[in-house]
Tab-separated table of C-alpha atoms in Angstrom:
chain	number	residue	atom	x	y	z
R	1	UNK	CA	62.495	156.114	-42.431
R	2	UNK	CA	64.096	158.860	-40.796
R	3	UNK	CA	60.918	160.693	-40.501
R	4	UNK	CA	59.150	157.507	-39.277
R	5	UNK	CA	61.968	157.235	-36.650
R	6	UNK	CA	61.334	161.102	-35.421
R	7	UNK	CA	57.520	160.492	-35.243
R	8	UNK	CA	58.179	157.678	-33.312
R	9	UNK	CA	60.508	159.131	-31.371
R	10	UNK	CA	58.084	162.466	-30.733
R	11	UNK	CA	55.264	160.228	-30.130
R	12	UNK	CA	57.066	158.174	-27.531
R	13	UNK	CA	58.492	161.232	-25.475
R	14	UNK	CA	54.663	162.794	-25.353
R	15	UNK	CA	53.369	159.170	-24.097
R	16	UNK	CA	55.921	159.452	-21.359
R	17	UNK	CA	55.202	162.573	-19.986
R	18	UNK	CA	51.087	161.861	-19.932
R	19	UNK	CA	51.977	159.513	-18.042
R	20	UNK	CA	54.472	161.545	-15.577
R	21	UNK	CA	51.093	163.827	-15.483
R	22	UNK	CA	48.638	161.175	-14.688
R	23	UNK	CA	50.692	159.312	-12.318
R	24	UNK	CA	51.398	162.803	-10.118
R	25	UNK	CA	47.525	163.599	-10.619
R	26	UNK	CA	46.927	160.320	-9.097
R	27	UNK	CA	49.489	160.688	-6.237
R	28	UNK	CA	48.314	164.475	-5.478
R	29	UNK	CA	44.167	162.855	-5.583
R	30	UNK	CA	44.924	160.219	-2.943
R	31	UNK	CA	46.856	162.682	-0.786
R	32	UNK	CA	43.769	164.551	-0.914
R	33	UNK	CA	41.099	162.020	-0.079
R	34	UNK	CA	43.302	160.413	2.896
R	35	UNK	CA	42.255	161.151	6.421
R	36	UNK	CA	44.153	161.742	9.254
R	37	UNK	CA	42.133	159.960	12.299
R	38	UNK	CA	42.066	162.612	15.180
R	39	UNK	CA	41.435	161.162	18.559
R	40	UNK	CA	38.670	162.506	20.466
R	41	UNK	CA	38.932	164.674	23.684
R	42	UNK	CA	37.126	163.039	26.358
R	43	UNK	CA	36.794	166.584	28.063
R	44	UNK	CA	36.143	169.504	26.241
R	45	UNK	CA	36.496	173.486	27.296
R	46	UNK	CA	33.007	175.154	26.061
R	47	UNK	CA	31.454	178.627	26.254
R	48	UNK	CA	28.272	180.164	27.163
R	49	UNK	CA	26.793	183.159	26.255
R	50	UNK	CA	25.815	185.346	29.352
R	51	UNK	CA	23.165	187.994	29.203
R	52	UNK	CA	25.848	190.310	30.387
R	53	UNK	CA	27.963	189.681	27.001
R	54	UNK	CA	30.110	187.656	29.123
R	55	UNK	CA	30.766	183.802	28.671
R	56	UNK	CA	31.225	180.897	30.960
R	57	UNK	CA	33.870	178.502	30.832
R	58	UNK	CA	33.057	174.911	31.277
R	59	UNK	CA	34.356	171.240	30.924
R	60	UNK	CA	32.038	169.200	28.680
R	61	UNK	CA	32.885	165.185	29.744
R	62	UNK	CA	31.248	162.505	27.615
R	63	UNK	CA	31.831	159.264	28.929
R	64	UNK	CA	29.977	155.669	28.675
R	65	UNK	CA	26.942	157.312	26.464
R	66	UNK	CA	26.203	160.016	29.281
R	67	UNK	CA	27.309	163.394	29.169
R	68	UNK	CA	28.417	165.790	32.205
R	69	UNK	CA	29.295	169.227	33.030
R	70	UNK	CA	31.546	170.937	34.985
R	71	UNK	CA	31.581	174.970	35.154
R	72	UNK	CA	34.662	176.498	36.311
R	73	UNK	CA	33.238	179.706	37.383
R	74	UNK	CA	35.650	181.263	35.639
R	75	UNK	CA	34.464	183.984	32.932
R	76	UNK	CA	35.465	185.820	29.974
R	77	UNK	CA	34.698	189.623	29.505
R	78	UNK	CA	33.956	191.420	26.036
R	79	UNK	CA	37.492	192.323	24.795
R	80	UNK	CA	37.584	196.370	24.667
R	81	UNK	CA	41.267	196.747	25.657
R	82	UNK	CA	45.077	195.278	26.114
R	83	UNK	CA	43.325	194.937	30.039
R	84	UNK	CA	40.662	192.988	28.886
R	85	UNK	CA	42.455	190.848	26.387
R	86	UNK	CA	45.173	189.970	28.743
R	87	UNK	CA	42.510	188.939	31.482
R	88	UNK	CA	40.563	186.756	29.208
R	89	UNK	CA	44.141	185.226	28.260
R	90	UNK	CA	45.018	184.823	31.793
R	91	UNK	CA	41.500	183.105	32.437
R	92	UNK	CA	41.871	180.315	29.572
R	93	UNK	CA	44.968	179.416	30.610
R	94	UNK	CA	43.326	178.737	34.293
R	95	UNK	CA	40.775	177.088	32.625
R	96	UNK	CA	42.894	174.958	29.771
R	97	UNK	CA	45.066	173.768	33.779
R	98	UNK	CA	41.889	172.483	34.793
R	99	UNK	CA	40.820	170.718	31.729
R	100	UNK	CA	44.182	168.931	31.721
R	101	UNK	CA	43.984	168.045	35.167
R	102	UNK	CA	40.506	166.608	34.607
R	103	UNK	CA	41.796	164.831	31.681
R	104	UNK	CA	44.709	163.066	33.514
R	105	UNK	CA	42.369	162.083	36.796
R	106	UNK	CA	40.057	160.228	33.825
R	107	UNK	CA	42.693	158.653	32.045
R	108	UNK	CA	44.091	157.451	35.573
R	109	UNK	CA	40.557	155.758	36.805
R	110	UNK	CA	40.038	154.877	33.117
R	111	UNK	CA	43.675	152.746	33.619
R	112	UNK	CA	42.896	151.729	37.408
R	113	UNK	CA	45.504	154.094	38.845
R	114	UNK	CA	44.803	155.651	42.006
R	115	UNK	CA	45.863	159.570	42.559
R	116	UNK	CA	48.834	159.764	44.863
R	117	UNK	CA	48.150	163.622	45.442
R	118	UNK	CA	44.660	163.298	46.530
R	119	UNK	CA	45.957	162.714	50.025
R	120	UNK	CA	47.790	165.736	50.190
R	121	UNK	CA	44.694	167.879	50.357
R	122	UNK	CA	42.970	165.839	53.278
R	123	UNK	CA	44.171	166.525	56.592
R	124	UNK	CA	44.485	163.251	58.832
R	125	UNK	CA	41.902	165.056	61.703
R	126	UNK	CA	39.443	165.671	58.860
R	127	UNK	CA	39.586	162.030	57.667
R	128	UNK	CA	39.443	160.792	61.134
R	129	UNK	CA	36.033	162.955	61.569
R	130	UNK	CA	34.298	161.606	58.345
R	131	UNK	CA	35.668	158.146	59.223
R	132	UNK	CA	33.433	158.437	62.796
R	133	UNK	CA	30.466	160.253	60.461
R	134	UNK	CA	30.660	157.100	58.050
R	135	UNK	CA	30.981	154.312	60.845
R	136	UNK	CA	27.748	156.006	62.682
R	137	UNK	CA	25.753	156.213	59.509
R	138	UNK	CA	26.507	152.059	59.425
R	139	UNK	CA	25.336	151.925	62.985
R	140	UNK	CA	28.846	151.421	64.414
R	141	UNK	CA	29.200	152.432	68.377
R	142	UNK	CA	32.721	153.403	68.229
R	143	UNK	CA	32.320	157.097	68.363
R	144	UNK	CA	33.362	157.737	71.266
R	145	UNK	CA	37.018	155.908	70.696
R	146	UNK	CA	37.446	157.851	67.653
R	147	UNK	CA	36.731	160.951	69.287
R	148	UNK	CA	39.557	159.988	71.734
R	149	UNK	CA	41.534	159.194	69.179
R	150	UNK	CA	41.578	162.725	67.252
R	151	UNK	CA	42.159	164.158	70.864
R	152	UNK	CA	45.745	161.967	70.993
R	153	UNK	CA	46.268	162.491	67.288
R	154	UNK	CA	46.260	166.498	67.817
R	155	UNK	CA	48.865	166.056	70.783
R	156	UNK	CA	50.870	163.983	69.096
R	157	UNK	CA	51.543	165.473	65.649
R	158	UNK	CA	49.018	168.529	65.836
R	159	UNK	CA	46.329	169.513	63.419
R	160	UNK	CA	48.195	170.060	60.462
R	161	UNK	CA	49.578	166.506	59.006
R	162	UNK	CA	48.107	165.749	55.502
R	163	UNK	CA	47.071	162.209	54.733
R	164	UNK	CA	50.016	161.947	52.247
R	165	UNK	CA	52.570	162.170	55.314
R	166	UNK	CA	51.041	159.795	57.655
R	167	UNK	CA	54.178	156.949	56.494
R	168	UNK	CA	55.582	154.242	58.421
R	169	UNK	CA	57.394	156.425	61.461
R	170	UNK	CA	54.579	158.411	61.768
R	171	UNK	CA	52.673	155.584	62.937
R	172	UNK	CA	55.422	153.885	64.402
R	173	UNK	CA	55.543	156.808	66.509
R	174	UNK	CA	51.754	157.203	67.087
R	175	UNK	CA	52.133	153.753	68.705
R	176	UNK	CA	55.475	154.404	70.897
R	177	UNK	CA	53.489	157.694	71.851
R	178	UNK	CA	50.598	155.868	73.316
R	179	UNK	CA	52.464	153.441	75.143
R	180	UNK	CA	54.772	155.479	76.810
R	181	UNK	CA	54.036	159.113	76.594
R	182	UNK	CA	50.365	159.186	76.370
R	183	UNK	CA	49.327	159.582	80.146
R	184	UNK	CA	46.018	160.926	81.152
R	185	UNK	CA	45.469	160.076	85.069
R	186	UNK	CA	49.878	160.634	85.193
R	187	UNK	CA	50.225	157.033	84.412
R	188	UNK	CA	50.240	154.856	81.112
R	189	UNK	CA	47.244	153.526	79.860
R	190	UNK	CA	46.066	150.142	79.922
R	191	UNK	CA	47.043	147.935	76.685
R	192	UNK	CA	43.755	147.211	76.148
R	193	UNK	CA	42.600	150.621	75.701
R	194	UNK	CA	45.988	151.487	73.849
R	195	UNK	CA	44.970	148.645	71.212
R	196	UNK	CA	41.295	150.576	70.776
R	197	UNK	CA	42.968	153.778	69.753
R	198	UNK	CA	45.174	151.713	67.717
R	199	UNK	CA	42.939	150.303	66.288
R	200	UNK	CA	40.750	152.613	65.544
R	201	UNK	CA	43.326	154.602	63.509
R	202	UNK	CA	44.421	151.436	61.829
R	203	UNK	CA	40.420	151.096	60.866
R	204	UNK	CA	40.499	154.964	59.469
R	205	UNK	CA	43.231	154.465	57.576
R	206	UNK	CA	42.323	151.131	55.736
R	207	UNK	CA	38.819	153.075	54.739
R	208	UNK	CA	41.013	155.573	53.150
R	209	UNK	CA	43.012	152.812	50.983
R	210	UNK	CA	39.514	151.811	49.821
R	211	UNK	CA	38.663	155.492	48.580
R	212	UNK	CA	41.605	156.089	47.040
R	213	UNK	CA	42.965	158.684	49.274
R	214	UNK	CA	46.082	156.706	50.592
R	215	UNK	CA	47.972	154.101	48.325
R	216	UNK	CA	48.064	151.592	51.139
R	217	UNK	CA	47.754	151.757	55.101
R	218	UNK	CA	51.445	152.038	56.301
R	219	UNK	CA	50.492	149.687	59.570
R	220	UNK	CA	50.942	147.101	57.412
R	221	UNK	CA	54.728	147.498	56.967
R	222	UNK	CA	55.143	147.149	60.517
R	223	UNK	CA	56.725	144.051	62.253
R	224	UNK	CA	53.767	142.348	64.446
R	225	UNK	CA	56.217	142.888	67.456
R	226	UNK	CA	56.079	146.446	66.718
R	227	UNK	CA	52.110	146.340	66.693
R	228	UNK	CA	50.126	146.759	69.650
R	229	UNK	CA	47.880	143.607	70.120
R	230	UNK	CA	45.019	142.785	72.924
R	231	UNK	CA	45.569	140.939	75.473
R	232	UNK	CA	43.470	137.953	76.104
R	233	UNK	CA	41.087	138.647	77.953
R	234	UNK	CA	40.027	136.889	81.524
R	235	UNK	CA	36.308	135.692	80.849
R	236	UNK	CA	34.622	135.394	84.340
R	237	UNK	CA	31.919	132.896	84.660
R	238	UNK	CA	30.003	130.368	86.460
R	239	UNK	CA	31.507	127.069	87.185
R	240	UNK	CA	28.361	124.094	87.501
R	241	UNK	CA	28.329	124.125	91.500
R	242	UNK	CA	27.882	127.928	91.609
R	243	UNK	CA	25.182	127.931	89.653
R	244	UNK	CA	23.514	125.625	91.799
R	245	UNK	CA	24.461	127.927	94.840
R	246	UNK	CA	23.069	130.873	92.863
R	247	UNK	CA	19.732	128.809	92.359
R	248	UNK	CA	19.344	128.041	96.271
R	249	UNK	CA	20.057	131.537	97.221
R	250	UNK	CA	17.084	133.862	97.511
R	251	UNK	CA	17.067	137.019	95.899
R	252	UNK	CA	15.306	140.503	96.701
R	253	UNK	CA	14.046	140.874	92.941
R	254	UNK	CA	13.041	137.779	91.646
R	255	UNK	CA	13.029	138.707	87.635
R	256	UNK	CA	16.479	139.686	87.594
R	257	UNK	CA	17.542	136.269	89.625
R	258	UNK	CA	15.386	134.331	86.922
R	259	UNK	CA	16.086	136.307	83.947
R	260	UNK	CA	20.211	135.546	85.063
R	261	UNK	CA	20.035	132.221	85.591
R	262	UNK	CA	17.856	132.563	82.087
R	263	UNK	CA	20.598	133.330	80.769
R	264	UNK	CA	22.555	130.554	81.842
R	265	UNK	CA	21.043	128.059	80.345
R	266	UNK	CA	20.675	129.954	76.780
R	267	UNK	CA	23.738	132.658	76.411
R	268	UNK	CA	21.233	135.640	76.019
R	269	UNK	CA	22.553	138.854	76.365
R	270	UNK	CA	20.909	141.171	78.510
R	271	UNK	CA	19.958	143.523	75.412
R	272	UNK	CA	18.303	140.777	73.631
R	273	UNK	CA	16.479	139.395	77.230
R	274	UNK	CA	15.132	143.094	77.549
R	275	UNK	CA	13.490	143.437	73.938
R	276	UNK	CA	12.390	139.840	74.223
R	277	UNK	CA	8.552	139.213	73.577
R	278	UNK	CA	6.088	136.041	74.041
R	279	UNK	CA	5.673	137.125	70.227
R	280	UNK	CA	9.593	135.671	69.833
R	281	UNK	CA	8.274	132.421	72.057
R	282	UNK	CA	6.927	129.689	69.474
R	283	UNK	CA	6.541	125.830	69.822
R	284	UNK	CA	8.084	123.592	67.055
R	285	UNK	CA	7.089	120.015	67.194
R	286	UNK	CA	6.857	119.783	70.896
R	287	UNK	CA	9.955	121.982	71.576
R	288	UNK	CA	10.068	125.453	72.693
R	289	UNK	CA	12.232	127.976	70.942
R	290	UNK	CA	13.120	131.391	70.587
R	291	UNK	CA	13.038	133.633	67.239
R	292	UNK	CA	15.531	136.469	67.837
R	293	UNK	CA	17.347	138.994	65.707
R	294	UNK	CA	20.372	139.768	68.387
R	295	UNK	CA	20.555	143.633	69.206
R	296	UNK	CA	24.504	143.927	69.088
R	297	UNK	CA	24.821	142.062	65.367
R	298	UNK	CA	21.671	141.528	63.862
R	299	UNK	CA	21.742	138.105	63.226
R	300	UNK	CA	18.926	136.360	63.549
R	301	UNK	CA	19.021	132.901	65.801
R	302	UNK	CA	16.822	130.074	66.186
R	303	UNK	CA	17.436	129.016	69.805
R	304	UNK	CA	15.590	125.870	71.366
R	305	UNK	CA	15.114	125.945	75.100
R	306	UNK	CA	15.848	123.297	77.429
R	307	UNK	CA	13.564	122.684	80.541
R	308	UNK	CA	16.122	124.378	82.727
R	309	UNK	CA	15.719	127.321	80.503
R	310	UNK	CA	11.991	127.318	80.764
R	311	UNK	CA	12.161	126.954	84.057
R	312	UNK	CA	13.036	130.468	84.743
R	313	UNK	CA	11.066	131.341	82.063
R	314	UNK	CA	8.182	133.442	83.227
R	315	UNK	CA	4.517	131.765	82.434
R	316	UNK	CA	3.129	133.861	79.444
R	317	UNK	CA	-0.911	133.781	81.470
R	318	UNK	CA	-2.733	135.097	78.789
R	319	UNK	CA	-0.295	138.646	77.882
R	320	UNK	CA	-0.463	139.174	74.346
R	321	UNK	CA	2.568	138.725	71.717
R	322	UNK	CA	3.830	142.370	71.967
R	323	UNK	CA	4.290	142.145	75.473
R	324	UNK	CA	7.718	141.605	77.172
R	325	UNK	CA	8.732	138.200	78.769
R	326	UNK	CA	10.994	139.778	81.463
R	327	UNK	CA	10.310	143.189	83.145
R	328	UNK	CA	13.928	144.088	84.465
R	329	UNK	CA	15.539	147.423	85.922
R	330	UNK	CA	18.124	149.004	83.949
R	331	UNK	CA	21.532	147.379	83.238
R	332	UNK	CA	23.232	148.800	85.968
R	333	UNK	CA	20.641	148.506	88.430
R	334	UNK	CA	20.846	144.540	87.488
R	335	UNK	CA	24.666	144.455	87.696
R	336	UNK	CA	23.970	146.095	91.055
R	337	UNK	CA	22.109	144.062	92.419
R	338	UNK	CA	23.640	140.476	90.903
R	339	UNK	CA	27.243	141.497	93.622
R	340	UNK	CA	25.636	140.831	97.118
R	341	UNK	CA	23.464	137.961	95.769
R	342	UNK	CA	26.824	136.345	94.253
R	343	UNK	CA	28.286	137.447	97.544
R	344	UNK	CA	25.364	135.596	99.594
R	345	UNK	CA	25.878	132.286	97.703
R	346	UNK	CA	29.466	132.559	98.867
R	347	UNK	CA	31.080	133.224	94.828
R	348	UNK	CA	33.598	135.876	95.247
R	349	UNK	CA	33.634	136.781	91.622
R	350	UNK	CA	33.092	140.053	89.735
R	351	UNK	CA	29.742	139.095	88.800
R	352	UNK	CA	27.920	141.159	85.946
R	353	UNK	CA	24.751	139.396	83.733
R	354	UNK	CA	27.435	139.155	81.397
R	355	UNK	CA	29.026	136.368	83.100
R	356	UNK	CA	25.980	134.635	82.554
R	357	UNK	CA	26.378	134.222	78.495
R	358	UNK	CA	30.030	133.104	79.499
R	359	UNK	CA	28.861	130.569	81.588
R	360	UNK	CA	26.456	129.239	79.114
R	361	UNK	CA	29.363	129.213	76.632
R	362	UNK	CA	31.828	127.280	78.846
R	363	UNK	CA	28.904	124.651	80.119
R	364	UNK	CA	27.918	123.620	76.212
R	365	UNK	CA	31.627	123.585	76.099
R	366	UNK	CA	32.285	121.532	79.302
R	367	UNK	CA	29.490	119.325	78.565
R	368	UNK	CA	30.854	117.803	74.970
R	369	UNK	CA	29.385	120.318	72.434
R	370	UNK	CA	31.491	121.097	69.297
R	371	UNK	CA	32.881	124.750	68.440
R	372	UNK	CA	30.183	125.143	65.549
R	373	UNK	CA	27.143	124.194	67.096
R	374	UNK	CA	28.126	126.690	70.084
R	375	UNK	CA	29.093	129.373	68.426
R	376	UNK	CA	25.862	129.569	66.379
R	377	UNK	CA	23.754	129.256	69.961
R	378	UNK	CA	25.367	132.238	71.001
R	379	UNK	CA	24.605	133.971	67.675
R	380	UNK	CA	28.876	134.441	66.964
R	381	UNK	CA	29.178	135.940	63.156
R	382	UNK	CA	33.154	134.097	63.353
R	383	UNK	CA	34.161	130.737	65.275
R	384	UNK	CA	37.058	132.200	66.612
R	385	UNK	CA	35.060	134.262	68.491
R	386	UNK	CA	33.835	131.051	70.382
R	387	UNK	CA	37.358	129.693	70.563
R	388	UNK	CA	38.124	132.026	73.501
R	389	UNK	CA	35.632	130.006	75.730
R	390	UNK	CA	37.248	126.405	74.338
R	391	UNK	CA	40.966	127.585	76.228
R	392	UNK	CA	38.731	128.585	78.966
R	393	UNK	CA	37.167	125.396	80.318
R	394	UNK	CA	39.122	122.926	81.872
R	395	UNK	CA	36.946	120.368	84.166
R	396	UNK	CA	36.791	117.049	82.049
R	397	UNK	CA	33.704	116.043	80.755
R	398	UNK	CA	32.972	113.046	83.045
R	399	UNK	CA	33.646	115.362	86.057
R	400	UNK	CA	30.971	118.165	84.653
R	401	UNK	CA	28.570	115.243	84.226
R	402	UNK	CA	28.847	114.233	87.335
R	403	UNK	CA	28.637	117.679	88.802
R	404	UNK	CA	25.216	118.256	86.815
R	405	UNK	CA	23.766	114.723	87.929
């Protein structure tokens, strides 16, 4: 028995520490075969072999299944000394700074956060120049007020202010400066041409929100009292009985008479009358129109004539379709000559062909036409643009009526 018990005993103790063995075998073989997940680099600093033994640094970026590169032009030189060795150090630490700079600009557009530095590196003058180069490439005519406004800019602040510092006083005081200080012919400027060169700078910096160079434009924290806003703006035009004057008094160049009063009865601008060809003159069930893609916004309008309109129409007599309807002097040669013909008919106005879209505008008006169908006559992109001429006109309808009978 007591033998048995030892056996036992012996047998049970060796059992016990196999299994001790097995179970730290085990442990020690899944340690082993578990892997740590690593996450991937989206930019990586790589080498390349010159022919001169030296090796280029640059930034390896994989993103979206396409792979770019970036080289630093930054180089490191066969190690031959403590010199060498403590160049090439120097250089991959310049080179491991740009890599994590890279890496924090990608994780910031990969998270939709805009850089609040970038601005610090753009001067306000240089933005305000590629704001004018971007607004001419999209056929904008504002170059000139943009130039102006870089001239202002540099007297008030100078030609050192960084995007990043243009803040709320800074334009606060851009706008105090053209009001009050800002005076080229020794006396303030108009408010009219104070709004253009605020608004111009208002329109440069709300294209740098959109690319990210500015976190927003700080115009907008300013009270509207604080702003500088056009004036409304007196719209000279033709009331019913002075056009009727205008069509009984002769003038010494008939086209430009006809092509004004032309005008009058369709709102044509003088650019669009000019490049208008009997190959834009079609008929339409009995009705003459006019297919025209306007110069000044390039939207196309569909514009029926009324007899009055064809009236001082000129008669096509056989000219072909590339030919011009109306053969007029330049635009200030017809403004020149519209004053003593207005004078003549007794209107003591400041007449320009202008005033002949106006009047068109305010007759449709006068007469009982709604906003809509005016505006798109006169080819407006926005009804509010054609709202001006509804404060304008006054005469009621019955009286305009009876004025036109």
């Amino acid at each position: 028995i007591v033998t048995i018990y030892r056996c036992g005993t012996i047998v049970t103790s060796a059992l016990r520490h196999l299994c001790t063995r097995l179970m730290t075998s085990t442990q020690i073989t899944m340690t082993r075969n578990k892997k740590t997940t690593k996450a991937k680099e989206p930019i990586r600093l790589r080498m390349k072999n010159l022919k001169n033994g030296n090796k280029s640094l640059y930034l390896d970026t994989y993103r979206d299944g396409k792979r770019s590169y970036e080289f630093l032009k930054l180089y490191l030189v066969p190690e031959t000394d403590k010199n060498t060795r403590r160049q090439n150090h120097a250089t991959l630490t310049a080179a491991y700074k740009i890599k994590a700079d890279r890496i924090i600009e990608f994780t910031n557009r990969e998270a939709g956060i805009s850089q609040a530095h970038k601005g610090q590196k753009i001067y306000l003058l240089d933005w305000m120049q590629q704001y004018k180069d971007n607004q001419q490439k999209r056929s904008r005519k504002d170059g000139y007020q943009i130039d102006m406004a870089i001239r202002i800019l540099t007297t008030y602040a100078g030609d050192k202010v960084t995007m990043d510092k243009v803040d709320k006083g800074f334009c606060k005081g851009y706008i105090d400066y053209l009001l009050t200080a800002y005076k080229p012919n020794g006396k303030p400027v108009r408010q009219t041409t104070a709004h253009n060169y605020y608004r111009v700078v208002n329109g440069a910096l709300n294209a740098a929100v959109r690319e990210d160079i500015i976190k927003f434009n700080p115009f907008t924290k300013l009270c509207s009292s604080d702003k500088i806003h056009k004036p409304e703006s007196k719209r000279e035009y033709m009331t019913i009985d002075e056009v009727r004057k205008l069509i009984a008094t002769p003038m010494r160049h008939p086209q430009v008479k006809a092509a004004y009063l032309f005008s009058c009865f369709c709102g044509l601008r003088i650019s669009d009358i000019n490049a208008l060809t009997w190959a834009d003159v079609y008929e339409d069930g009995g009705q003459t129109r006019l297919q025209v893609v306007m110069q000044k916004t390039k939207v196309p309008i569909y514009l029926p004539l009324s007899p009055e309109a064809l009236r001082w129409m000129p008669k096509r007599n056989g000219k072909k379709p590339e030919e011009k309807v109306f053969q007029l002097p330049s635009t200030v040669t017809v403004n020149i000559l519209l004053k003593p013909w207005a004078k003549s008919a007794g209107i003591d106005k400041h007449v320009t062909f202008h005033t002949a879209r106006h009047t068109f505008a305010t007759m449709m008006l006068t007469l009982g036409a709604d906003l809509y169908t005016t505006s798109k006559l006169l080819g407006h992109t926005d009804v509010r643009m054609t709202q001006i001429y509804a404060k304008i006109h006054c005469c009621p309808l019955k009286i305009a009526k009876r004025s036109l009978k």
